[in-house]
Short mmCIF file of N, CA and C in Angstrom, two decimals:
data_model
loop_
_atom_site.label_atom_id
_atom_site.label_comp_id
_atom_site.label_asym_id
_atom_site.label_seq_id
_atom_site.Cartn_x
_atom_site.Cartn_y
_atom_site.Cartn_z
N ARG W 13 -156.61 -66.10 -50.87
CA ARG W 13 -158.06 -66.08 -50.86
C ARG W 13 -158.61 -64.98 -51.75
N VAL W 14 -157.97 -63.84 -51.73
CA VAL W 14 -158.44 -62.72 -52.55
C VAL W 14 -158.33 -63.08 -54.03
N CYS W 15 -157.20 -63.67 -54.42
CA CYS W 15 -157.01 -64.05 -55.83
C CYS W 15 -158.04 -65.10 -56.24
N LEU W 16 -158.31 -66.06 -55.37
CA LEU W 16 -159.33 -67.07 -55.67
C LEU W 16 -160.70 -66.41 -55.84
N ALA W 17 -161.04 -65.53 -54.91
CA ALA W 17 -162.36 -64.89 -54.92
C ALA W 17 -162.58 -64.03 -56.16
N HIS W 18 -161.52 -63.48 -56.72
CA HIS W 18 -161.65 -62.58 -57.87
C HIS W 18 -161.22 -63.22 -59.20
N GLY W 19 -161.02 -64.54 -59.18
CA GLY W 19 -160.74 -65.26 -60.41
C GLY W 19 -159.34 -65.06 -60.98
N VAL W 20 -158.42 -64.55 -60.17
CA VAL W 20 -157.04 -64.37 -60.64
C VAL W 20 -156.38 -65.74 -60.79
N ILE W 21 -156.68 -66.63 -59.84
CA ILE W 21 -156.17 -68.00 -59.91
C ILE W 21 -157.32 -68.95 -59.61
N LYS W 22 -157.11 -70.22 -59.95
CA LYS W 22 -158.07 -71.27 -59.63
C LYS W 22 -157.42 -72.21 -58.65
N LYS W 23 -158.20 -72.77 -57.75
CA LYS W 23 -157.66 -73.69 -56.75
C LYS W 23 -156.94 -74.83 -57.46
N GLY W 24 -155.71 -75.06 -57.07
CA GLY W 24 -154.89 -76.10 -57.68
C GLY W 24 -154.15 -75.64 -58.92
N GLY W 25 -154.42 -74.41 -59.38
CA GLY W 25 -153.76 -73.88 -60.58
C GLY W 25 -152.42 -73.26 -60.24
N ASP W 26 -151.71 -72.86 -61.27
CA ASP W 26 -150.40 -72.23 -61.09
C ASP W 26 -150.56 -70.79 -60.63
N LEU W 27 -149.64 -70.35 -59.78
CA LEU W 27 -149.61 -68.96 -59.34
C LEU W 27 -148.94 -68.11 -60.41
N PRO W 28 -149.56 -67.00 -60.79
CA PRO W 28 -148.86 -66.12 -61.73
C PRO W 28 -147.71 -65.44 -60.99
N CYS W 29 -146.53 -65.53 -61.52
CA CYS W 29 -145.38 -64.87 -60.90
C CYS W 29 -144.43 -64.43 -62.00
N PRO W 30 -144.57 -63.19 -62.45
CA PRO W 30 -143.76 -62.71 -63.58
C PRO W 30 -142.36 -62.24 -63.19
N VAL W 31 -141.89 -62.65 -61.99
CA VAL W 31 -140.57 -62.24 -61.53
C VAL W 31 -139.75 -63.49 -61.23
N ASP W 32 -138.52 -63.55 -61.78
CA ASP W 32 -137.68 -64.72 -61.53
C ASP W 32 -136.94 -64.61 -60.20
N SER W 33 -136.11 -65.59 -59.90
CA SER W 33 -135.41 -65.64 -58.61
C SER W 33 -134.35 -64.55 -58.45
N ASN W 34 -134.02 -63.86 -59.54
CA ASN W 34 -133.07 -62.74 -59.46
C ASN W 34 -133.75 -61.38 -59.41
N GLY W 35 -135.08 -61.39 -59.33
CA GLY W 35 -135.81 -60.13 -59.27
C GLY W 35 -136.02 -59.47 -60.62
N MET W 36 -135.87 -60.24 -61.68
CA MET W 36 -136.06 -59.72 -63.04
C MET W 36 -137.42 -60.15 -63.58
N PHE W 37 -138.06 -59.25 -64.32
CA PHE W 37 -139.33 -59.60 -64.95
C PHE W 37 -139.10 -60.66 -66.02
N THR W 38 -140.04 -61.59 -66.11
CA THR W 38 -139.96 -62.66 -67.10
C THR W 38 -140.72 -62.25 -68.36
N ASP W 39 -140.83 -63.17 -69.30
CA ASP W 39 -141.54 -62.87 -70.55
C ASP W 39 -143.05 -62.74 -70.37
N GLN W 40 -143.53 -62.93 -69.14
CA GLN W 40 -144.96 -62.71 -68.87
C GLN W 40 -145.30 -61.22 -68.91
N VAL W 41 -144.29 -60.36 -68.82
CA VAL W 41 -144.48 -58.91 -68.91
C VAL W 41 -143.51 -58.38 -69.96
N PRO W 42 -143.84 -58.57 -71.24
CA PRO W 42 -142.91 -58.23 -72.34
C PRO W 42 -142.29 -56.83 -72.29
N PRO W 43 -143.04 -55.78 -71.94
CA PRO W 43 -142.41 -54.44 -71.98
C PRO W 43 -141.24 -54.27 -71.01
N VAL W 44 -141.18 -55.09 -69.97
CA VAL W 44 -140.09 -54.94 -68.99
C VAL W 44 -139.33 -56.25 -68.80
N LYS W 45 -139.46 -57.16 -69.74
CA LYS W 45 -138.75 -58.44 -69.65
C LYS W 45 -137.25 -58.20 -69.48
N GLY W 46 -136.67 -58.86 -68.48
CA GLY W 46 -135.23 -58.74 -68.24
C GLY W 46 -134.84 -57.57 -67.35
N LEU W 47 -135.79 -56.70 -67.03
CA LEU W 47 -135.49 -55.57 -66.13
C LEU W 47 -135.70 -55.98 -64.68
N HIS W 48 -134.84 -55.47 -63.81
CA HIS W 48 -135.03 -55.69 -62.38
C HIS W 48 -136.29 -54.92 -61.95
N VAL W 49 -137.03 -55.50 -61.03
CA VAL W 49 -138.32 -54.90 -60.63
C VAL W 49 -138.17 -53.45 -60.14
N LYS W 50 -137.06 -53.14 -59.51
CA LYS W 50 -136.87 -51.77 -59.01
C LYS W 50 -136.54 -50.78 -60.13
N LYS W 51 -136.08 -51.28 -61.26
CA LYS W 51 -135.73 -50.39 -62.38
C LYS W 51 -136.85 -50.31 -63.41
N ALA W 52 -137.88 -51.11 -63.25
CA ALA W 52 -138.96 -51.15 -64.24
C ALA W 52 -140.05 -50.11 -64.00
N ASP W 53 -140.02 -49.47 -62.85
CA ASP W 53 -141.09 -48.52 -62.51
C ASP W 53 -141.36 -47.46 -63.58
N PRO W 54 -140.35 -46.76 -64.08
CA PRO W 54 -140.65 -45.71 -65.08
C PRO W 54 -141.38 -46.26 -66.31
N THR W 55 -140.96 -47.43 -66.79
CA THR W 55 -141.61 -48.03 -67.96
C THR W 55 -143.05 -48.40 -67.65
N LEU W 56 -143.26 -49.05 -66.50
CA LEU W 56 -144.61 -49.47 -66.13
C LEU W 56 -145.53 -48.27 -65.89
N ILE W 57 -145.00 -47.24 -65.25
CA ILE W 57 -145.79 -46.02 -65.01
C ILE W 57 -146.16 -45.38 -66.35
N GLY W 58 -145.22 -45.36 -67.29
CA GLY W 58 -145.49 -44.82 -68.62
C GLY W 58 -146.61 -45.57 -69.33
N ILE W 59 -146.59 -46.89 -69.22
CA ILE W 59 -147.64 -47.72 -69.85
C ILE W 59 -149.00 -47.43 -69.22
N LEU W 60 -149.02 -47.34 -67.90
CA LEU W 60 -150.29 -47.02 -67.22
C LEU W 60 -150.81 -45.66 -67.65
N LYS W 61 -149.91 -44.69 -67.74
CA LYS W 61 -150.31 -43.34 -68.14
C LYS W 61 -150.85 -43.33 -69.57
N GLU W 62 -150.13 -43.99 -70.49
CA GLU W 62 -150.56 -44.06 -71.90
C GLU W 62 -151.96 -44.67 -72.05
N ASN W 63 -152.26 -45.63 -71.19
CA ASN W 63 -153.55 -46.31 -71.26
C ASN W 63 -154.63 -45.68 -70.38
N GLY W 64 -154.33 -44.51 -69.81
CA GLY W 64 -155.32 -43.82 -68.99
C GLY W 64 -155.65 -44.54 -67.70
N ARG W 65 -154.70 -45.33 -67.19
CA ARG W 65 -154.97 -46.11 -65.97
C ARG W 65 -154.14 -45.66 -64.78
N LEU W 66 -153.34 -44.63 -64.96
CA LEU W 66 -152.53 -44.12 -63.86
C LEU W 66 -153.42 -43.23 -62.99
N VAL W 67 -153.60 -43.62 -61.76
CA VAL W 67 -154.44 -42.86 -60.84
C VAL W 67 -153.63 -41.73 -60.22
N GLN W 68 -152.43 -42.04 -59.77
CA GLN W 68 -151.59 -41.02 -59.15
C GLN W 68 -150.15 -41.51 -59.14
N LYS W 69 -149.22 -40.60 -59.36
CA LYS W 69 -147.80 -40.92 -59.25
C LYS W 69 -147.22 -40.01 -58.19
N ASP W 70 -146.60 -40.62 -57.21
CA ASP W 70 -146.07 -39.86 -56.09
C ASP W 70 -144.78 -40.52 -55.60
N ASN W 71 -143.97 -39.78 -54.94
CA ASN W 71 -142.78 -40.33 -54.27
C ASN W 71 -142.99 -40.24 -52.77
N LEU W 72 -142.84 -41.36 -52.10
CA LEU W 72 -142.96 -41.40 -50.65
C LEU W 72 -141.67 -41.92 -50.06
N ASP W 73 -141.15 -41.22 -49.09
CA ASP W 73 -139.97 -41.70 -48.38
C ASP W 73 -140.43 -42.63 -47.27
N HIS W 74 -139.92 -43.85 -47.29
CA HIS W 74 -140.27 -44.82 -46.25
C HIS W 74 -139.16 -45.85 -46.14
N SER W 75 -139.15 -46.55 -45.04
CA SER W 75 -138.14 -47.59 -44.88
C SER W 75 -138.50 -48.76 -45.80
N TYR W 76 -137.48 -49.48 -46.22
CA TYR W 76 -137.69 -50.60 -47.13
C TYR W 76 -136.80 -51.74 -46.65
N PRO W 77 -137.30 -52.97 -46.71
CA PRO W 77 -136.49 -54.09 -46.20
C PRO W 77 -135.33 -54.44 -47.14
N PHE W 78 -134.17 -54.63 -46.55
CA PHE W 78 -132.97 -55.02 -47.29
C PHE W 78 -132.40 -56.30 -46.69
N CYS W 79 -131.78 -57.09 -47.54
CA CYS W 79 -131.12 -58.31 -47.09
C CYS W 79 -129.94 -57.94 -46.19
N TRP W 80 -129.85 -58.56 -45.04
CA TRP W 80 -128.77 -58.23 -44.10
C TRP W 80 -127.41 -58.72 -44.60
N ARG W 81 -127.40 -59.69 -45.52
CA ARG W 81 -126.13 -60.21 -46.03
C ARG W 81 -125.62 -59.42 -47.23
N SER W 82 -126.53 -59.19 -48.20
CA SER W 82 -126.08 -58.57 -49.46
C SER W 82 -126.44 -57.09 -49.56
N ASP W 83 -127.24 -56.61 -48.62
CA ASP W 83 -127.69 -55.21 -48.61
C ASP W 83 -128.43 -54.85 -49.90
N THR W 84 -129.15 -55.82 -50.44
CA THR W 84 -129.98 -55.59 -51.63
C THR W 84 -131.45 -55.58 -51.22
N PRO W 85 -132.31 -54.87 -51.96
CA PRO W 85 -133.72 -54.81 -51.59
C PRO W 85 -134.38 -56.19 -51.64
N LEU W 86 -135.23 -56.45 -50.68
CA LEU W 86 -135.98 -57.70 -50.66
C LEU W 86 -137.22 -57.56 -51.53
N ILE W 87 -137.56 -58.63 -52.19
CA ILE W 87 -138.74 -58.63 -53.05
C ILE W 87 -139.70 -59.68 -52.52
N TYR W 88 -140.90 -59.28 -52.23
CA TYR W 88 -141.92 -60.22 -51.79
C TYR W 88 -142.65 -60.74 -53.01
N LYS W 89 -142.73 -62.04 -53.13
CA LYS W 89 -143.42 -62.61 -54.27
C LYS W 89 -144.18 -63.86 -53.85
N ALA W 90 -145.22 -64.14 -54.59
CA ALA W 90 -146.02 -65.32 -54.31
C ALA W 90 -145.24 -66.57 -54.68
N VAL W 91 -145.28 -67.54 -53.82
CA VAL W 91 -144.64 -68.83 -54.10
C VAL W 91 -145.64 -69.94 -53.81
N PRO W 92 -145.54 -71.03 -54.53
CA PRO W 92 -146.45 -72.14 -54.27
C PRO W 92 -146.26 -72.69 -52.86
N SER W 93 -147.34 -73.10 -52.25
CA SER W 93 -147.28 -73.71 -50.93
C SER W 93 -148.38 -74.76 -50.84
N TRP W 94 -148.32 -75.56 -49.82
CA TRP W 94 -149.34 -76.58 -49.65
C TRP W 94 -149.77 -76.59 -48.20
N PHE W 95 -150.98 -77.04 -47.97
CA PHE W 95 -151.55 -77.08 -46.64
C PHE W 95 -152.26 -78.41 -46.44
N ILE W 96 -152.34 -78.82 -45.21
CA ILE W 96 -153.07 -80.03 -44.86
C ILE W 96 -154.34 -79.62 -44.14
N LYS W 97 -155.46 -80.18 -44.56
CA LYS W 97 -156.73 -79.91 -43.89
C LYS W 97 -156.78 -80.76 -42.62
N VAL W 98 -156.21 -80.22 -41.56
CA VAL W 98 -156.01 -80.95 -40.32
C VAL W 98 -157.35 -81.35 -39.68
N GLU W 99 -158.37 -80.55 -39.90
CA GLU W 99 -159.67 -80.85 -39.29
C GLU W 99 -160.14 -82.27 -39.62
N ASP W 100 -159.84 -82.73 -40.84
CA ASP W 100 -160.29 -84.05 -41.27
C ASP W 100 -159.53 -85.19 -40.61
N ILE W 101 -158.32 -84.92 -40.10
CA ILE W 101 -157.53 -85.99 -39.51
C ILE W 101 -157.13 -85.69 -38.06
N ARG W 102 -157.80 -84.72 -37.45
CA ARG W 102 -157.45 -84.28 -36.09
C ARG W 102 -157.45 -85.43 -35.10
N ASP W 103 -158.51 -86.21 -35.06
CA ASP W 103 -158.61 -87.29 -34.07
C ASP W 103 -157.47 -88.30 -34.23
N LYS W 104 -157.13 -88.61 -35.47
CA LYS W 104 -156.04 -89.56 -35.73
C LYS W 104 -154.70 -88.99 -35.26
N ILE W 105 -154.50 -87.69 -35.49
CA ILE W 105 -153.26 -87.03 -35.06
C ILE W 105 -153.14 -87.05 -33.54
N VAL W 106 -154.22 -86.70 -32.87
CA VAL W 106 -154.22 -86.68 -31.40
C VAL W 106 -153.94 -88.09 -30.88
N GLU W 107 -154.56 -89.07 -31.45
CA GLU W 107 -154.35 -90.45 -31.02
C GLU W 107 -152.89 -90.88 -31.22
N ASN W 108 -152.31 -90.54 -32.38
CA ASN W 108 -150.92 -90.88 -32.64
C ASN W 108 -149.97 -90.15 -31.70
N ASN W 109 -150.31 -88.94 -31.31
CA ASN W 109 -149.44 -88.17 -30.39
C ASN W 109 -149.40 -88.80 -29.00
N LYS W 110 -150.39 -89.59 -28.66
CA LYS W 110 -150.43 -90.25 -27.35
C LYS W 110 -149.50 -91.46 -27.30
N LYS W 111 -149.07 -91.95 -28.44
CA LYS W 111 -148.21 -93.16 -28.49
C LYS W 111 -146.80 -92.84 -28.10
#
């Protein structure tokens, strides 16, 4: 909803996702293409600093989610999904559930 409200995406459009299934940046972010997201921080911070957009750089110690099988960091990323507007077919669903 936030992305829709701010024009980042359009309803029915593709989700921007510059990270592949291996956690590497794609060609959508040329300066870090092929770098794992956890290793790209110094480069991205440098770019922000060069462009006067770095607000603050800090190190915070905190827990981070890891895969229980591979013990590698988990990466949260946007993925396409679909939804059904149930309100429009509620009565039909309820009726079918009675059968």
